[in-house]
Tab-separated table of C-alpha atoms in Angstrom:
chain	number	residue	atom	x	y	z
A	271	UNK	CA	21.202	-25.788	-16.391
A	272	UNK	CA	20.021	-22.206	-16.696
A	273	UNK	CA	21.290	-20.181	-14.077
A	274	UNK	CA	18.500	-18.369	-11.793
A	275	UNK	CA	16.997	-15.018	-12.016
A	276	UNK	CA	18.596	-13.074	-9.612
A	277	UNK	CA	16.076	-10.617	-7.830
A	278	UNK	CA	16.414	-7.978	-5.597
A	279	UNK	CA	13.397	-7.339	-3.101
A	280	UNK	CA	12.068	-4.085	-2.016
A	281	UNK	CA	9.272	-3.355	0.467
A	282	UNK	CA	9.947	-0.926	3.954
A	283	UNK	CA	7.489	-4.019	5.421
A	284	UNK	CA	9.586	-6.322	7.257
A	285	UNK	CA	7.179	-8.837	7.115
A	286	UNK	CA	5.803	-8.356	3.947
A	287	UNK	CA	9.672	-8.283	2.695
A	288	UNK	CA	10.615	-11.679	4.160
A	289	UNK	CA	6.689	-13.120	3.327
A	290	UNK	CA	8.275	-12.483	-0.703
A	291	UNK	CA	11.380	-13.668	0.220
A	292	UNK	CA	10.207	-16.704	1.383
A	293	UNK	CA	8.190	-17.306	-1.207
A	294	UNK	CA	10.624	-16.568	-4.049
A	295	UNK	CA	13.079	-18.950	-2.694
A	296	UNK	CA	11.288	-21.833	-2.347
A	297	UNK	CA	11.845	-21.740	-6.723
A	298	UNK	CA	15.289	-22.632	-7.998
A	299	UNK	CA	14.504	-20.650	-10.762
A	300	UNK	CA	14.924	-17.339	-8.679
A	301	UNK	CA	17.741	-16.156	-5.955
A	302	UNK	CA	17.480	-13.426	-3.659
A	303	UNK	CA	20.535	-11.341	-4.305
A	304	UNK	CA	19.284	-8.704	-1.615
A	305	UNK	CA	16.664	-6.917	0.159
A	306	UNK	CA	16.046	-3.171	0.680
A	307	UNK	CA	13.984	-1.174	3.233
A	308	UNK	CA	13.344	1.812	1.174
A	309	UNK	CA	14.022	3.814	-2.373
A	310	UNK	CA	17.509	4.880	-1.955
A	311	UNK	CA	18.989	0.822	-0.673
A	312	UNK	CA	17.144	0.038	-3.813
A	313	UNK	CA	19.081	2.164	-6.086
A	314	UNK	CA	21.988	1.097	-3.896
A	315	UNK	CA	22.037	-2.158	-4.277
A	316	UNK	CA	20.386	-2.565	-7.678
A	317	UNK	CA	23.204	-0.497	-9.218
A	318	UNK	CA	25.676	-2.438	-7.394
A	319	UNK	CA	24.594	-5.907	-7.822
A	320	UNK	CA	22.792	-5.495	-11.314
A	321	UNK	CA	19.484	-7.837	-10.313
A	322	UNK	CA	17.439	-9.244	-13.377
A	323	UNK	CA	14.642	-8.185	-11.405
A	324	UNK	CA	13.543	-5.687	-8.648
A	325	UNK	CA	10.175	-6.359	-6.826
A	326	UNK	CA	9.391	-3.137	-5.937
A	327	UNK	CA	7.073	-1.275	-3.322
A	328	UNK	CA	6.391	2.524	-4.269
A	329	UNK	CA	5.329	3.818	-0.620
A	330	UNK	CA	8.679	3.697	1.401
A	331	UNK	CA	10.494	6.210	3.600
A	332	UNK	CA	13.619	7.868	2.401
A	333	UNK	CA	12.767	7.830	-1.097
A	334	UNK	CA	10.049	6.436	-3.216
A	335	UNK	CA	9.473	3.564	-5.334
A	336	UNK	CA	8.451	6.091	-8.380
A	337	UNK	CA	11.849	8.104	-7.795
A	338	UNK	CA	14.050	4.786	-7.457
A	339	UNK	CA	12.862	3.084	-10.301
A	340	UNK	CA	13.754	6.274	-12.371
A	341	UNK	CA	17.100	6.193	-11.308
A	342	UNK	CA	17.946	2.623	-11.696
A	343	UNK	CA	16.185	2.979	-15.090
A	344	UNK	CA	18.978	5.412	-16.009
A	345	UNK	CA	21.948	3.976	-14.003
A	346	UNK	CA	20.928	0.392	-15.088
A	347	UNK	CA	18.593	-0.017	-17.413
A	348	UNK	CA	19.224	-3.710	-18.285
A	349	UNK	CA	17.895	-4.051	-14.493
A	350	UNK	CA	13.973	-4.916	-15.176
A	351	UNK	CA	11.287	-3.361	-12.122
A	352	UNK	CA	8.319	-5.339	-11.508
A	353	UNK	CA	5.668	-3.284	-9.189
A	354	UNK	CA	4.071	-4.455	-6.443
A	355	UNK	CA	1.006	-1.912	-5.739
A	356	UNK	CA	-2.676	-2.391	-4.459
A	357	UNK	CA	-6.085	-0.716	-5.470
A	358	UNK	CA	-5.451	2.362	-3.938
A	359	UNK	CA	-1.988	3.191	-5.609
A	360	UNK	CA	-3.105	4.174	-9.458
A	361	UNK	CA	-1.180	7.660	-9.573
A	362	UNK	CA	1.149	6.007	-7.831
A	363	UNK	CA	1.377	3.334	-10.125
A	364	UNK	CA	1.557	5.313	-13.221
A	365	UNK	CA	4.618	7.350	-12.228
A	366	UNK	CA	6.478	4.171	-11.495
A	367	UNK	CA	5.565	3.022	-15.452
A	368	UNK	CA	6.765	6.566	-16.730
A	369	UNK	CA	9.692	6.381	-14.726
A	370	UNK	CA	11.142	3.393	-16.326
A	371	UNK	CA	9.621	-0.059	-14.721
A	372	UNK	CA	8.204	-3.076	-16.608
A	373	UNK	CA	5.226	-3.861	-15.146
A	374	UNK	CA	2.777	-3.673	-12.111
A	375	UNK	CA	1.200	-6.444	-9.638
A	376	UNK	CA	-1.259	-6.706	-6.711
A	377	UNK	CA	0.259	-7.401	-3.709
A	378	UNK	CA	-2.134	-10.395	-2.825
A	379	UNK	CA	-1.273	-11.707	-6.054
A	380	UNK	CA	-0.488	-15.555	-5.968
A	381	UNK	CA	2.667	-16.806	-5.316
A	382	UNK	CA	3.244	-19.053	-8.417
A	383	UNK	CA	1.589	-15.812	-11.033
A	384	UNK	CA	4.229	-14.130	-8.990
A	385	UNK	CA	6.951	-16.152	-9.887
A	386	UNK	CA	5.743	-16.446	-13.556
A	387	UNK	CA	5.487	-12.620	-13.533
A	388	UNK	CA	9.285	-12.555	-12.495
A	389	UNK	CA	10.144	-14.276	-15.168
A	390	UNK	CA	7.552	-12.414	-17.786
A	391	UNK	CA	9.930	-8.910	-17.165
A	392	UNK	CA	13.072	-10.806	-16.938
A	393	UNK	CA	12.724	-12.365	-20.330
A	394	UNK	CA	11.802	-8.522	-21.563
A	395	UNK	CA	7.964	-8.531	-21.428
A	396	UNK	CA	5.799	-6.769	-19.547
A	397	UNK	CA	3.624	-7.469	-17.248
A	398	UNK	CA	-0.192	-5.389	-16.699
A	399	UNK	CA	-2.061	-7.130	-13.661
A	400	UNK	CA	-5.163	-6.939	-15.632
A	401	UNK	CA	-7.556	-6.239	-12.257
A	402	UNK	CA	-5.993	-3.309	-12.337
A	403	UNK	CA	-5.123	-1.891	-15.757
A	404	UNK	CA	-8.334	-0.638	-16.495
A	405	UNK	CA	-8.473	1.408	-13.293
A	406	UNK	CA	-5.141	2.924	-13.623
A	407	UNK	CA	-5.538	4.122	-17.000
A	408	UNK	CA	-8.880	5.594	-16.450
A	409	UNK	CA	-7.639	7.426	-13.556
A	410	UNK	CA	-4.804	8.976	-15.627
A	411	UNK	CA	-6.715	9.910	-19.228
A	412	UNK	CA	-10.328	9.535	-18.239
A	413	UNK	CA	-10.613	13.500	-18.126
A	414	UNK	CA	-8.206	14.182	-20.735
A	415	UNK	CA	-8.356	14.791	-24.052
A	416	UNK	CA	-6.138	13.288	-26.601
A	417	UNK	CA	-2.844	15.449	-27.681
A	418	UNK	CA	-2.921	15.880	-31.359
A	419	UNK	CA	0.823	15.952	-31.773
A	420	UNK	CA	1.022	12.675	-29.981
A	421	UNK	CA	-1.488	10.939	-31.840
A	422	UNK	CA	-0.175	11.750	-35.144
A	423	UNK	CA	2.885	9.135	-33.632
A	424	UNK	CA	0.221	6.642	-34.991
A	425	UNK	CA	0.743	7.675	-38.657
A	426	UNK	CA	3.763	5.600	-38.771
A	427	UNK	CA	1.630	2.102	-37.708
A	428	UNK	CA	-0.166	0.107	-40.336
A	429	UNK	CA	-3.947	-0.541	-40.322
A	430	UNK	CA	-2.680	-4.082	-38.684
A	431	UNK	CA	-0.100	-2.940	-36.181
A	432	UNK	CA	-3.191	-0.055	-35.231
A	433	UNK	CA	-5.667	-3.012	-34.589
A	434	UNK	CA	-2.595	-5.158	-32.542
A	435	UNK	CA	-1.768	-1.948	-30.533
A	436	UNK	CA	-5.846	-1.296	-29.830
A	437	UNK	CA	-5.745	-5.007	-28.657
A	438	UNK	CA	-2.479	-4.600	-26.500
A	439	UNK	CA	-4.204	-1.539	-24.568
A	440	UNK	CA	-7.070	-3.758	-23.832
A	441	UNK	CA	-4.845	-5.783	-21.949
A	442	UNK	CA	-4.874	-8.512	-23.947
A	443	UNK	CA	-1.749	-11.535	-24.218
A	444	UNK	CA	0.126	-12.010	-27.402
A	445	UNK	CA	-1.949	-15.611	-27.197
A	446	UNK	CA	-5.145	-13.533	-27.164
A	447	UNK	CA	-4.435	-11.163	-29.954
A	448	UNK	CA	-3.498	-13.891	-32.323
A	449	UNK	CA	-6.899	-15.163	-31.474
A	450	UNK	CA	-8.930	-12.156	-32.221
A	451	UNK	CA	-6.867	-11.715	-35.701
A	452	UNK	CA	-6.922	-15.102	-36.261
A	453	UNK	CA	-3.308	-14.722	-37.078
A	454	UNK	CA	0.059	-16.799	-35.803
A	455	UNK	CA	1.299	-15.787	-32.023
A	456	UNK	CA	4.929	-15.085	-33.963
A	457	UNK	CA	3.307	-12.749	-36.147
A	458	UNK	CA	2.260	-11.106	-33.063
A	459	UNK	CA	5.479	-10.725	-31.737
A	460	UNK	CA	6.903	-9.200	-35.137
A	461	UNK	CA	3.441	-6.697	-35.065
A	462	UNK	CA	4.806	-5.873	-30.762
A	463	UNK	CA	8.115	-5.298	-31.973
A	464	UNK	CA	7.953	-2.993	-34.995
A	465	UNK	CA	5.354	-1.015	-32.808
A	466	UNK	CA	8.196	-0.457	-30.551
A	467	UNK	CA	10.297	0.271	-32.406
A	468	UNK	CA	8.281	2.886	-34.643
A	469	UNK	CA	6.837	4.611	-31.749
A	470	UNK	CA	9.745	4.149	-29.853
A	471	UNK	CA	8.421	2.612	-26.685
A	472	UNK	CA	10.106	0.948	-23.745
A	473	UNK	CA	8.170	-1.893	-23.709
A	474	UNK	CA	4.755	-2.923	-24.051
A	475	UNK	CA	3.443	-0.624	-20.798
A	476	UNK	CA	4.042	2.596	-22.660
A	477	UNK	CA	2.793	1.188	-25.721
A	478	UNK	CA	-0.661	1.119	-23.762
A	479	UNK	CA	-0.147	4.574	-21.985
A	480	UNK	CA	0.140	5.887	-25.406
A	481	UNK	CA	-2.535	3.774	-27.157
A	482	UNK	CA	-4.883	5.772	-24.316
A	483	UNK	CA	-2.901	8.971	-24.354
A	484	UNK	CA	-3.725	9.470	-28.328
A	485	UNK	CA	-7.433	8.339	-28.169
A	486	UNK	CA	-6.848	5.236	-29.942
A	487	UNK	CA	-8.840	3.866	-26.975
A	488	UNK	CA	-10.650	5.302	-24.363
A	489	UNK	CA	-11.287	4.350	-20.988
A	490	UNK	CA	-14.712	1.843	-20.646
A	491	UNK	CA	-14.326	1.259	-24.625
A	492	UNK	CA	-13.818	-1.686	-26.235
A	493	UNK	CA	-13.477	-2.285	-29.855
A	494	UNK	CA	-15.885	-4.726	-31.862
A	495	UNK	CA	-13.786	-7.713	-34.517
């Protein structure tokens, strides 16, 4: 049997902590390895007990969610951070993705897309909540113009991997992008990963940051085929 995903569990809310906890370990896919109250038991404990996962809040006492997913990004950066934000948290939000984490989710967020988004960032995905993506992004470059130096980063993708990246900041799946380019989901995969590693991305969050950051999309845009 495949041993569970062991996940550590962040939130200063004592009952929103032991709602998730609750929740979480009602799957035998998942154990709770720990919980922490605030930023600094987060780094704590995540680079003591090296979690697959941390489910983390970004508003906590002590130290933030943004400041202690960048240092158990650097201290242990196998450890994958899944964020757990609301409406009102985009600049909030977007620190957290610079800093190092894998993903964002809403808080009221169902229980079993929860669990599947666990496992999305464990396996080395990541993970937009797409009610929010839009919002976020348009928040952070909707008054900005795009930085020429970054955007010639671009001039090492080909016309395809330009069209799968344009697709990727749209928030669409792998499933959905083989779809639209009526090509194979494992050609997909091959198109994510040599984007990576060209551009030399994280993971597929930045990947979107800069798809927006270099004008390759705009905010309310959409592109036609």
């Amino acid at each position: 049997m495949t041993a569970p995903l062991r996940v550590l569990v962040v939130d200063d809310d004592h009952l929103m902590r032991a709602g998730l906890c609750a929740v979480l370990s009602v799957d035998e896919s998942l154990q709770i390895v720990a919980e922490a109250a605030n930023g600094a038991e987060a780094v704590e404990r995540a680079v003591a007990l090296r979690p697959d996962v941390v489910l983390m809040d970004i508003r906590m006492p002590v130290l933030d969610g943004i400041e202690a997913t960048r240092r158990i990004a650097a201290a242990a950066p196998a450890v994958r951070i899944l964020i757990l934000t609301t409406f009102e948290d985009d600049d909030y939000v977007l620190g957290a993705l610079r800093a190092g984490a894998a993903g964002f989710v809403l808080k009221r967020i169902q229980p079993e897309q929860l669990i599947a988004g666990i496992h999305t960032v464990a396996g080395g995905d990541s993970l937009l909540a797409p009610q929010v993506t839009r919002a976020v992004v348009a928040h952070l470059t909707g008054a900005a113009e795009p930085d020429p130096r970054v955007a010639r980063r671009l001039q090492q993708l080909t016309p395809r991997e330009r069209d799968v990246l344009t697709l990727i900041a749209q928030g669409l799946s792998n499933g959905d992008i083989a779809a639209a380019l009526v090509i194979e989901e494992s050609t997909v995969k091959t198109h994510v990963k040599r984007i990576l590693a060209k551009l030399e991305l994280r993971d597929r969050v930045h990947a979107v940051i800069l798809a927006y950051e270099t004008g390759l999309i705009r905010p309310g845009l959409r592109t036609s085929g």
